[in-house]
Every structure is written in C-alpha cells, then in structure tokens.
Amino acid sequence: MTRTPAHVPPNRSRRRFLGALGAGIAVSCLAPELRAERERKGAPLRFIGAYLPHGCAYELWKPDADFNLRRPDSSLAPFDAPETYGKSFKSQLLVIDGLDLAAGIEVGTVGHEAARVILTGSGAQGKGASIDQYLAQDCLLGAETPLTSLVLAVGNDATDIGSNLSYTSLGTPVPKWIDPVRVYDELFGQPLSQLGQAELADQRRRGRSVLDFARRDLARLQRRAALGERAKLEQHGTALRELEKRLSPAARPCNAPSRPDRAQFPKLRAFGGGEPNFEVVTELMTELLARAIACDLTRFATIMLPDLSRTGLYPELPADLHAEVAHRYSPRTEHGPGLPQTWQLLGLQNRHSYGHVARLLQHLDEAGVLGDTIVYATSDMGDPSRHSSRNVPTIVAGGCGGHFTLGRHLDLRRTKGDALFPHNRLLVSVLQAFGVQRDSFGSAPSSRTTTGRLNELVL
Amino acid sequence: MKCIQLIALCTVVCIACGGQPHGPKAPAAAEAKLLPARLRVLSSAELERALSELLGSSPPVAGRLAKEIRQAGYTRNADQPWLPSDAVRWDSISREAVNAALTQHFAKLWPCPAANPTPCRDAVLDNWALTAWRRPATGEERQELQALWSLGAAEGDARGGAALVLTALLQSSSFLYQSELGEAISATETRLDPYETAQALAFTLSGAPPDASLLSAAEAGRLRKGDERARAARSILGRSNTRHHFRRFVLEWLEVDQLQDTAKDAVRFPAYDPLKQSMLDETASFADQVFITRGASVDAFLTAGFVSVDADLARFYGLDAMGPQVSSAKTARLGILQHASVLAAHSHPDITSPVKRGDFVLRRLLCKQLPRPAELGLEIVMPVPKPNETTLQRIERHSNDPNCSYCHRQIDPVGMAFENFDASGRALAANEFGPRSPEPWQFNGEDVQLTDSMVLARWLAARPDVHSCFARQAFRYFSAQSDPGVETAFLELVDRLPESKRSNLIEMLVAYAASDLFVTRRRMP
C-alpha cells in the first residue's frame, strides 16, 4: 500500500482538552507519580487487545524448553520469522501458559460466550467496562487523542457476548467497525480537514453551537431522570464529547495509507459471502490499526480476528473450521495420546492467526511505536473440543513500555495444579502498567478471582 | 462434573445435558409490577421513521448504525445506551438527511416569506420541535432554537438557519430518547404525561413516532382515559404502516431475522443461499396475513393452513401456485413452525439439529428455559460423527448418559418431530430421513406422541401455556423490556379479557394501551 500524505484530525493542547472534558476527576485513577513520569517521558503507553478464534492445539502451541519458536509446526512460528515479518519478535513476546478465564468459569460464561470475559474479567452478567474502555473512557486516557478508542472486527458485527471484546461501563458491547473503508474514513478522511481555514472555522462554530444545544438538552433530561437512567445519560454525555473532538481537526504530520479499494472486498460479513475477502480485510485492518496507533489517533484498540472457514486459503482445511476442526480436536491427555492429525489442522488455524498478530507487530515496529505498546492476544477457549475456557492461549507482545519481562515462556501450569489461575491478574497488571491505582478488576463470585496482579510478569 | 456430549449437534447454543433444570424464574413476592420510569433510545427503525416524520424523507438508517443489543432476543431494548460510536455515525446520517431534505424540498420545509419572516419562523420552529421531540418546546427551548436559527441564518441565509436548527434537533436527547419518566403521582409511582402517552402509544404499537393527530389528541387531553387510548390504539393498529412492526416481532420471536447471516453447506444445499430472502419474505408475509385476517392469534400462527410463497419458494415447497395465501394441504407444512426460515435458522450448516429445534420450541413457544451445560459446570466434548449413524441413534446417546438425559429427554423428541425437513428446510421423502423414537414425549407428566411436527403444532396451539408464552414474548418485544414482575402483570391483564380475545395479539395490545399498566411507571431512586 502506498503512503500518501493526509490531513489528520488531532486535538487541541492536552491541558485545554482535558480541561474541557472535566478530566480532573477521572484522571485520579492514575497514580500521581506514574502520571508525572508518563507526562515527563512523553511516551504514552498504548494497548491493543486481540481475539483469536478456536482456542489452540496445545501440543503445537507450547514453546519448546529453550523457547524455540522455529519448529516447523509451531503455532507461534510467525513471531520468529524475519523472512516474512521483517524481523523476529521473539524478544518482545511473552507466552503465558495456564491462565484461565476464571471469572467466566465461575458463573458459566465459557466457551463461545467467553469473549465477554477476556477484557472485562467478568461473566455474562458483569456490568463493568473492558480494560481498553476503562482506560480510554473511565480514566480519560483516550481523551487525548481524536478517537477515544478503536474497536474493530473482521466479518462479524454482531452484538452478542461471544462476538465482542470491548464493553462500556454499563456492561454493553461497544459496536465494532468491520468495513476498512469506513475505518479509513473515520481515521484519515475527515471531510472537515479538507476545508479552507475560514470555512473550517465557520463549521466549527456551527458544530459547537449544535453540541452546546444538545448538551443543554441532555442536562435538562438528566435533572428529571432517576439515578439508573442518569448512568445511561452519562454515556450520552461521553458520546457528545466524542463528537466535540471531531470539531477540532488541525494539521498533524502523519502518513496515512491510501484509501482501501472496496472492489477488493465487495462482501464483508461471515455467512454473507464475505469469507473469501477476510484475508485482505484482516490485512487492511491490521495496517489501519497500526497507523492509527502510530499517528496517535488513538491509544486503545481491540480487534476480533476471524477464522479460516470458507476462506479457501488452505486446501487441506475443511470449509467449516468450527464444526470440523475445533470440535474434532483431540488433545493428548493423561488418558490417551490424542489424534495428531487434528492438532495439525487446528495448529494451521492458530499459526495463521498469529501471522496476523506478527504482521501487526511489524507495522507497529516500522512506525516506531511497538516499544510503548502492549498487545494482548488470546482466545475464548483453551481446548475448543471441550468448549473449555481453561488454559487459554495467551500472549503479551510489543515492548510494553518496559513494564514486563519479555522473550520467554511463562508456564503457570506447573504450579497451579487443578486450581484456576484467573486471568484477571493479567488485566490488573496491565492497568497498573498504565498507572492505574487498583489491585482488582472485573467481577466474580470470589473476590480472590478478581484481586491481585500477575507478579510473574516481571522477573 | 463432566459430561460426554454424544451428538455433534451443539454449536453456539448448547443445551444442558445434565444436572437439575430450572424453569422460568418465578417472580419474587416483592417484584415490581410496573415498568420503571425510563428513557429508551429509539431503535434504528424508529430513528428512520422519526427522521422521515420531521424531514419528509430519510436515508436508510438500519444498516448504518451498529446492531442493537438485544434483550430476550428482541432488538427493542430499553437498556440500550447511546454510545460514542452511535453518536459519530448518527451525526453523519443526520447531516446527510438534513442536507438532502433541504436540497429536495426546502420550500416545503421552510414556507416563510423573505420579508418579515419572524412570526412564520417561530411557528415553523415550534412545529419542528413538536415533531422532533413529540412534545411542545418550553419557553427556554424556543429561545435557544431561535438563537440557533439566527446564528445559522446570518446574512439572511434561511437555508443555513434551517440546517443548523434541524441538525441540533436531531442531535438532541429529546429526539433520540423516548421519555417514559412521567410525573410523580405518589411516592412510588409516576404517570406518563399526555405527550409521553402519545409517544408510548405510537412507538409501542407502530414502531414510529406519533403523528399530528395523536399529538393533537395529547394536547386536547384526549388520551387520559383508558377508552380514549383504546380507540387511539385501534386506529394505529388499523393502519397498514404498522405492519412492519409486527413483522419484526414475528421474525425476532422465531429467531429468523438474522437468517441472512447464516450459511449452509453449499454442496448439500445449493438452493439455500439464493432462497434466504424468499424464506424471510414468506415469514414476513405470513405474519401480515395472520395479522390482517386472523387477529394475530397464536392459533393461527401455529395452524394456519397456508403458506406465503413467491415462485422460487413455491418450487422449493413443491407447489404449483404462488401468493400470500396458498393452501399448504398438499405439503407437510402447517402454520409457521414449518416455514423454511424457521427450520433452516434452527439447524446446523450441514445437518439438522433436533437439539436446536427442540430448544427453540421450548424457549420461544413454551417459555421453558433449560440451563446451558456451562451453567451446570459441564464440559462438552464434540464427538466425530459416524457416517452411517441415524440422527435418532446420535440423539439416543443422550439418554444413556445420566448427566444429559434429564434435559435432553425434554428437548430432543420435540426436535426429532421436525426430522422430515433437512437443514435448509426442504421437506424430505419418507425414505430420506431416519426413524423417530416410538416412545412418547413426556411433558409435565403428559405423554405426547409426536409423530411429526404438524402434530406438535396442533398440540401447542391447544395449550394455554403456549398462549400465555406468546403473550409474554409479545410483551417483551412491544414493551422493550424483560421483567418477570411486569410480564406477570401483563399476563394478568390478558387473563381478564374475554376468552375469545385472549389469544389475539391485537386485542391484547388494545387492552394494554387502555390499562393503568400502560401509563403508570415505577419511580426509581
């Protein structure tokens, strides 16, 4: 994709902007010393959450004892494939083995529904935000960029709990963008930035008048509404602030990719004929996501990657990965050797998904922002034939701002036995890396599930 | 606890194969029997109609806003928030709509003379506010709208003024939310004001904002009494432009509205993809016919002896005729349960699913919610299907597993009744499908011999609990909320109707509109 200069709509000065948003209260969720350090360094931390389908073929996923990823059938091979992805990302990869989506398991939100649990640390009835939205919205860290957050998916814009990673503080899913053209226009194609200065000023003036009016109307409604409804209206206030940001475009040097060509993907949805286009759409989405981070258009993003069903990319794979590969995976257990041919098919899906994550790392690295980005990629299941949300394949990648010790395999299975090892601890550690002052996240019947950080992230 | 799931039939919806079941939640004694005083974001379909009411035209909204978050499977959802991404998308849609309207019919929207336009301007702004907000503007709001117009109309540019005011109205929460906050009538209750009542009647019964006549009735205080609201309800329900609302209810009740997002094995079912729209059209058209000619009764939905087919679907059904009411006597189809849309939506891409079909009937027609395996701590292992195994043989493995049998004895025989239809909804010849169990299905102590799904449909149509479940499902859709206590209050209201009207959706809704339940709300802290 060729690079063309583009006008990008950034923001006013941070202080003015946060002041306009009443940011003082929410930013207090950051530890003062960390906030100060963060501002002094001027290198904000970013977060990307990624969903990978169908759990994993553990036999091919688990790294060798020496953290060798170059084994031919290793699912994680893309992270050490400089010939394909520009460089090896092995030293910026932490493979975490043995985390359980315990907050979901405790309340029966498992299997296909457990995408809900991944970033919220809560089951189906949880009412909290996912960590990307918590950081971006509740802590207002997303207020500093034109887009508070970016929520993407390929092929699936459904709103059920199995199809979404990002949730608002009301516990409702954040709608996903699935069309690369719409994402491009949202990120790089704001019409206001094409206008002359006088016209731009006039548009802003009118736009602010409309928003002022909408805000007064909202305030009148808030005065009449009960407490429960006010939470809903507070979300509405957030929505108006998002619109306000869009009125503040100014020139910012940043290279945008060229606008995606819709002819490359005439159909977008799974089951609607979109599958053959998923590969090109995924490539576009990862590139747009990386550019959005590199151009500081947003610092918080999630993406749900698709499976290979009906894509026709691998002749050896059946059309329906879910029924014919994931369900038929037969792992090696203490009861039997399993079926290695089923590992190979699922491993192919896994390796392909990790290839997209590696490509994302490559884009971020080339843009010089990988070092300050936390990429957290996982799945809703470990063993997909059991629909089990235990031992979900977890990787943390990118430089992570130096907060975690990378380049290794962290094996939690050795110590946990049959007990659950809640992934909430990883979420808490990520929040703390951003300077958030809390030692628990999510909701579960047992507070032990939601409390504590993952100390093993740092050696 | 582990359970070996012995059929390759579970995908997204896995039914519990063990443990103790629990039926629908019984309302607690102290459960509220009123809807809460609330604000409800309009659905995409309602926004489109509200835009059209204000501007005279509307671009399509449904595909451009994010999909609605569902409650009990229904897109009308009072808990839906207005999110930043909604605001961004709506901003673009509403500006486009205003620009198009001002370009296409500015003179109609703005009939004011260039000289001394102020009195006319104020009247137009008042009317716009009334249409957009479904209530008159207050003095403060009128001043703000007039100030906005002046800002936009600098240097006499009336079009600029109109654009700014219309854009502001469309961005306002008074436009985007239907208010059911009401006015306090006691420490625990509020009552909808006349304009809120007009909104509630219009949105509940037609999925559209109130028209001028309903707003006039509100202004004149003619919606306070139950019989006045009943008359207004019958008037709304008598209009053809309310049908879309009922079609959507039926499609969502049957869980077929997302059929376009499903796929079948293209080798086994090559006809499926091109037929999906015809299948959906049939169910929508059938719903219209039942609404128009049968009072939208659940009996008619289940046992009407006609299909509504276009030429393609007629061929698929093996019929020579096409049209909205073609006799189904020569087919294995009766009522809505044997619609191809329903059969296909509750199947796997490659094979039928007695579990999905049975579960669907239990949940949506009998309101019986069985626990999912995960809720019982069960892990499911999907077996590799055996090529020569019949569906019955696969299914029967459930009964050999004590963890599975309790729930699946309830589910599977119901689903097996549909086994004479393949996964795409095509009727199979007798030699194309395997045997059904000779054992009767036991339901609440009753033995039912389900020889096929037409027997099931007739059995369901005769059951009071199915009628009551239908009323419950309808209430969830039309009231945009699932709350056992309020549903119970609605069912009590329905029970008080004469028997001949109890199963008739139109009569239920008229009775609801006339009731105190319709206009009274629970005060929230």
PDB file of N, CA and C in Angstrom, chain B residues 192-247:
ATOM      1  N   LEU B 192     -47.415   8.759  32.982  1.00  0.00           N
ATOM      2  CA  LEU B 192     -46.984   9.422  31.752  1.00  0.00           C
ATOM      3  C   LEU B 192     -47.825  10.663  31.511  1.00  0.00           C
ATOM      4  N   ASP B 193     -47.187  11.741  31.067  1.00  0.00           N
ATOM      5  CA  ASP B 193     -47.969  12.933  30.727  1.00  0.00           C
ATOM      6  C   ASP B 193     -48.619  12.700  29.361  1.00  0.00           C
ATOM      7  N   PRO B 194     -49.493  13.583  28.934  1.00  0.00           N
ATOM      8  CA  PRO B 194     -50.230  13.313  27.681  1.00  0.00           C
ATOM      9  C   PRO B 194     -49.313  13.079  26.482  1.00  0.00           C
ATOM     10  N   TYR B 195     -48.242  13.840  26.387  1.00  0.00           N
ATOM     11  CA  TYR B 195     -47.359  13.666  25.230  1.00  0.00           C
ATOM     12  C   TYR B 195     -46.541  12.377  25.354  1.00  0.00           C
ATOM     13  N   GLU B 196     -46.131  12.057  26.555  1.00  0.00           N
ATOM     14  CA  GLU B 196     -45.446  10.767  26.745  1.00  0.00           C
ATOM     15  C   GLU B 196     -46.389   9.606  26.416  1.00  0.00           C
ATOM     16  N   THR B 197     -47.661   9.797  26.747  1.00  0.00           N
ATOM     17  CA  THR B 197     -48.648   8.761  26.425  1.00  0.00           C
ATOM     18  C   THR B 197     -48.775   8.600  24.913  1.00  0.00           C
ATOM     19  N   ALA B 198     -48.814   9.731  24.219  1.00  0.00           N
ATOM     20  CA  ALA B 198     -48.905   9.668  22.752  1.00  0.00           C
ATOM     21  C   ALA B 198     -47.685   8.948  22.178  1.00  0.00           C
ATOM     22  N   GLN B 199     -46.521   9.283  22.722  1.00  0.00           N
ATOM     23  CA  GLN B 199     -45.294   8.611  22.256  1.00  0.00           C
ATOM     24  C   GLN B 199     -45.359   7.117  22.527  1.00  0.00           C
ATOM     25  N   ALA B 200     -45.797   6.786  23.735  1.00  0.00           N
ATOM     26  CA  ALA B 200     -45.837   5.368  24.112  1.00  0.00           C
ATOM     27  C   ALA B 200     -46.789   4.603  23.197  1.00  0.00           C
ATOM     28  N   LEU B 201     -47.951   5.208  22.919  1.00  0.00           N
ATOM     29  CA  LEU B 201     -48.894   4.541  22.017  1.00  0.00           C
ATOM     30  C   LEU B 201     -48.269   4.324  20.644  1.00  0.00           C
ATOM     31  N   ALA B 202     -47.665   5.378  20.127  1.00  0.00           N
ATOM     32  CA  ALA B 202     -47.159   5.306  18.756  1.00  0.00           C
ATOM     33  C   ALA B 202     -45.966   4.355  18.649  1.00  0.00           C
ATOM     34  N   PHE B 203     -44.999   4.531  19.535  1.00  0.00           N
ATOM     35  CA  PHE B 203     -43.801   3.681  19.421  1.00  0.00           C
ATOM     36  C   PHE B 203     -44.119   2.230  19.773  1.00  0.00           C
ATOM     37  N   THR B 204     -44.938   2.019  20.785  1.00  0.00           N
ATOM     38  CA  THR B 204     -45.239   0.641  21.192  1.00  0.00           C
ATOM     39  C   THR B 204     -46.016  -0.092  20.108  1.00  0.00           C
ATOM     40  N   LEU B 205     -46.994   0.594  19.545  1.00  0.00           N
ATOM     41  CA  LEU B 205     -47.915  -0.114  18.643  1.00  0.00           C
ATOM     42  C   LEU B 205     -47.511  -0.044  17.179  1.00  0.00           C
ATOM     43  N   SER B 206     -46.704   0.956  16.821  1.00  0.00           N
ATOM     44  CA  SER B 206     -46.375   1.072  15.401  1.00  0.00           C
ATOM     45  C   SER B 206     -44.879   1.193  15.145  1.00  0.00           C
ATOM     46  N   GLY B 207     -44.065   1.317  16.178  1.00  0.00           N
ATOM     47  CA  GLY B 207     -42.630   1.457  15.964  1.00  0.00           C
ATOM     48  C   GLY B 207     -42.289   2.757  15.269  1.00  0.00           C
ATOM     49  N   ALA B 208     -43.139   3.752  15.400  1.00  0.00           N
ATOM     50  CA  ALA B 208     -42.928   5.044  14.737  1.00  0.00           C
ATOM     51  C   ALA B 208     -43.381   6.154  15.685  1.00  0.00           C
ATOM     52  N   PRO B 209     -42.947   7.396  15.452  1.00  0.00           N
ATOM     53  CA  PRO B 209     -43.370   8.470  16.351  1.00  0.00           C
ATOM     54  C   PRO B 209     -44.845   8.815  16.150  1.00  0.00           C
ATOM     55  N   PRO B 210     -45.425   9.530  17.096  1.00  0.00           N
ATOM     56  CA  PRO B 210     -46.836   9.904  16.948  1.00  0.00           C
ATOM     57  C   PRO B 210     -47.018  10.870  15.783  1.00  0.00           C
ATOM     58  N   ASP B 211     -48.121  10.738  15.084  1.00  0.00           N
ATOM     59  CA  ASP B 211     -48.387  11.680  14.001  1.00  0.00           C
ATOM     60  C   ASP B 211     -49.124  12.890  14.560  1.00  0.00           C
ATOM     61  N   ALA B 212     -49.459  13.831  13.676  1.00  0.00           N
ATOM     62  CA  ALA B 212     -50.045  15.094  14.131  1.00  0.00           C
ATOM     63  C   ALA B 212     -51.360  14.863  14.863  1.00  0.00           C
ATOM     64  N   SER B 213     -52.159  13.894  14.382  1.00  0.00           N
ATOM     65  CA  SER B 213     -53.471  13.705  15.022  1.00  0.00           C
ATOM     66  C   SER B 213     -53.311  13.175  16.450  1.00  0.00           C
ATOM     67  N   LEU B 214     -52.333  12.316  16.655  1.00  0.00           N
ATOM     68  CA  LEU B 214     -52.121  11.780  18.010  1.00  0.00           C
ATOM     69  C   LEU B 214     -51.571  12.873  18.932  1.00  0.00           C
ATOM     70  N   LEU B 215     -50.706  13.705  18.396  1.00  0.00           N
ATOM     71  CA  LEU B 215     -50.184  14.818  19.208  1.00  0.00           C
ATOM     72  C   LEU B 215     -51.301  15.809  19.530  1.00  0.00           C
ATOM     73  N   SER B 216     -52.221  15.986  18.585  1.00  0.00           N
ATOM     74  CA  SER B 216     -53.371  16.860  18.870  1.00  0.00           C
ATOM     75  C   SER B 216     -54.229  16.266  19.971  1.00  0.00           C
ATOM     76  N   ALA B 217     -54.402  14.976  19.907  1.00  0.00           N
ATOM     77  CA  ALA B 217     -55.186  14.313  20.962  1.00  0.00           C
ATOM     78  C   ALA B 217     -54.512  14.504  22.314  1.00  0.00           C
ATOM     79  N   ALA B 218     -53.184  14.433  22.326  1.00  0.00           N
ATOM     80  CA  ALA B 218     -52.457  14.653  23.578  1.00  0.00           C
ATOM     81  C   ALA B 218     -52.671  16.077  24.064  1.00  0.00           C
ATOM     82  N   GLU B 219     -52.576  17.017  23.157  1.00  0.00           N
ATOM     83  CA  GLU B 219     -52.748  18.425  23.535  1.00  0.00           C
ATOM     84  C   GLU B 219     -54.148  18.677  24.087  1.00  0.00           C
ATOM     85  N   ALA B 220     -55.116  18.013  23.486  1.00  0.00           N
ATOM     86  CA  ALA B 220     -56.508  18.219  23.915  1.00  0.00           C
ATOM     87  C   ALA B 220     -56.868  17.377  25.137  1.00  0.00           C
ATOM     88  N   GLY B 221     -55.917  16.623  25.645  1.00  0.00           N
ATOM     89  CA  GLY B 221     -56.180  15.802  26.831  1.00  0.00           C
ATOM     90  C   GLY B 221     -57.059  14.607  26.531  1.00  0.00           C
ATOM     91  N   ARG B 222     -57.014  14.114  25.291  1.00  0.00           N
ATOM     92  CA  ARG B 222     -57.906  13.018  24.919  1.00  0.00           C
ATOM     93  C   ARG B 222     -57.225  11.645  24.985  1.00  0.00           C
ATOM     94  N   LEU B 223     -56.164  11.540  25.762  1.00  0.00           N
ATOM     95  CA  LEU B 223     -55.514  10.230  25.914  1.00  0.00           C
ATOM     96  C   LEU B 223     -55.441   9.814  27.382  1.00  0.00           C
ATOM     97  N   ARG B 224     -56.164  10.558  28.224  1.00  0.00           N
ATOM     98  CA  ARG B 224     -56.064  10.281  29.665  1.00  0.00           C
ATOM     99  C   ARG B 224     -56.848   9.029  30.050  1.00  0.00           C
ATOM    100  N   LYS B 225     -58.030   8.870  29.460  1.00  0.00           N
ATOM    101  CA  LYS B 225     -58.890   7.749  29.858  1.00  0.00           C
ATOM    102  C   LYS B 225     -58.551   6.494  29.053  1.00  0.00           C
ATOM    103  N   GLY B 226     -58.804   5.367  29.693  1.00  0.00           N
ATOM    104  CA  GLY B 226     -58.488   4.098  29.050  1.00  0.00           C
ATOM    105  C   GLY B 226     -59.203   3.905  27.729  1.00  0.00           C
ATOM    106  N   ASP B 227     -60.500   4.257  27.699  1.00  0.00           N
ATOM    107  CA  ASP B 227     -61.232   4.022  26.443  1.00  0.00           C
ATOM    108  C   ASP B 227     -60.730   4.945  25.334  1.00  0.00           C
ATOM    109  N   GLU B 228     -60.232   6.122  25.718  1.00  0.00           N
ATOM    110  CA  GLU B 228     -59.664   7.022  24.699  1.00  0.00           C
ATOM    111  C   GLU B 228     -58.386   6.417  24.121  1.00  0.00           C
ATOM    112  N   ARG B 229     -57.601   5.857  24.988  1.00  0.00           N
ATOM    113  CA  ARG B 229     -56.363   5.236  24.499  1.00  0.00           C
ATOM    114  C   ARG B 229     -56.672   3.985  23.681  1.00  0.00           C
ATOM    115  N   ALA B 230     -57.715   3.260  24.096  1.00  0.00           N
ATOM    116  CA  ALA B 230     -58.090   2.058  23.334  1.00  0.00           C
ATOM    117  C   ALA B 230     -58.498   2.452  21.914  1.00  0.00           C
ATOM    118  N   ARG B 231     -59.252   3.542  21.793  1.00  0.00           N
ATOM    119  CA  ARG B 231     -59.664   3.995  20.452  1.00  0.00           C
ATOM    120  C   ARG B 231     -58.436   4.383  19.629  1.00  0.00           C
ATOM    121  N   ALA B 232     -57.526   5.135  20.293  1.00  0.00           N
ATOM    122  CA  ALA B 232     -56.305   5.548  19.581  1.00  0.00           C
ATOM    123  C   ALA B 232     -55.493   4.319  19.161  1.00  0.00           C
ATOM    124  N   ALA B 233     -55.454   3.320  20.045  1.00  0.00           N
ATOM    125  CA  ALA B 233     -54.690   2.111  19.734  1.00  0.00           C
ATOM    126  C   ALA B 233     -55.291   1.393  18.532  1.00  0.00           C
ATOM    127  N   ARG B 234     -56.613   1.274  18.520  1.00  0.00           N
ATOM    128  CA  ARG B 234     -57.242   0.591  17.371  1.00  0.00           C
ATOM    129  C   ARG B 234     -56.985   1.355  16.079  1.00  0.00           C
ATOM    130  N   SER B 235     -56.999   2.663  16.188  1.00  0.00           N
ATOM    131  CA  SER B 235     -56.737   3.470  14.993  1.00  0.00           C
ATOM    132  C   SER B 235     -55.310   3.212  14.482  1.00  0.00           C
ATOM    133  N   ILE B 236     -54.351   3.188  15.397  1.00  0.00           N
ATOM    134  CA  ILE B 236     -52.956   2.942  14.989  1.00  0.00           C
ATOM    135  C   ILE B 236     -52.817   1.539  14.409  1.00  0.00           C
ATOM    136  N   LEU B 237     -53.413   0.574  15.087  1.00  0.00           N
ATOM    137  CA  LEU B 237     -53.258  -0.818  14.654  1.00  0.00           C
ATOM    138  C   LEU B 237     -53.977  -1.105  13.341  1.00  0.00           C
ATOM    139  N   GLY B 238     -54.911  -0.223  12.993  1.00  0.00           N
ATOM    140  CA  GLY B 238     -55.646  -0.423  11.744  1.00  0.00           C
ATOM    141  C   GLY B 238     -54.894   0.074  10.527  1.00  0.00           C
ATOM    142  N   ARG B 239     -53.803   0.769  10.747  1.00  0.00           N
ATOM    143  CA  ARG B 239     -53.085   1.331   9.592  1.00  0.00           C
ATOM    144  C   ARG B 239     -52.106   0.314   9.005  1.00  0.00           C
ATOM    145  N   SER B 240     -51.979   0.369   7.704  1.00  0.00           N
ATOM    146  CA  SER B 240     -51.080  -0.604   7.062  1.00  0.00           C
ATOM    147  C   SER B 240     -49.614  -0.323   7.397  1.00  0.00           C
ATOM    148  N   ASN B 241     -49.310   0.935   7.749  1.00  0.00           N
ATOM    149  CA  ASN B 241     -47.889   1.226   8.005  1.00  0.00           C
ATOM    150  C   ASN B 241     -47.415   0.775   9.393  1.00  0.00           C
ATOM    151  N   THR B 242     -48.285   0.058  10.120  1.00  0.00           N
ATOM    152  CA  THR B 242     -47.814  -0.528  11.387  1.00  0.00           C
ATOM    153  C   THR B 242     -47.350  -1.972  11.197  1.00  0.00           C
ATOM    154  N   ARG B 243     -47.614  -2.520  10.017  1.00  0.00           N
ATOM    155  CA  ARG B 243     -47.352  -3.953   9.807  1.00  0.00           C
ATOM    156  C   ARG B 243     -45.879  -4.319   9.991  1.00  0.00           C
ATOM    157  N   HIS B 244     -45.013  -3.390   9.559  1.00  0.00           N
ATOM    158  CA  HIS B 244     -43.574  -3.683   9.645  1.00  0.00           C
ATOM    159  C   HIS B 244     -43.189  -4.030  11.078  1.00  0.00           C
ATOM    160  N   HIS B 245     -43.877  -3.371  12.005  1.00  0.00           N
ATOM    161  CA  HIS B 245     -43.579  -3.543  13.424  1.00  0.00           C
ATOM    162  C   HIS B 245     -43.931  -4.967  13.862  1.00  0.00           C
ATOM    163  N   PHE B 246     -45.046  -5.477  13.396  1.00  0.00           N
ATOM    164  CA  PHE B 246     -45.469  -6.830  13.749  1.00  0.00           C
ATOM    165  C   PHE B 246     -44.630  -7.882  13.035  1.00  0.00           C
ATOM    166  N   ARG B 247     -44.272  -7.544  11.778  1.00  0.00           N
ATOM    167  CA  ARG B 247     -43.388  -8.463  11.059  1.00  0.00           C
ATOM    168  C   ARG B 247     -42.096  -8.649  11.843  1.00  0.00           C
TER     169      ARG B 247
END
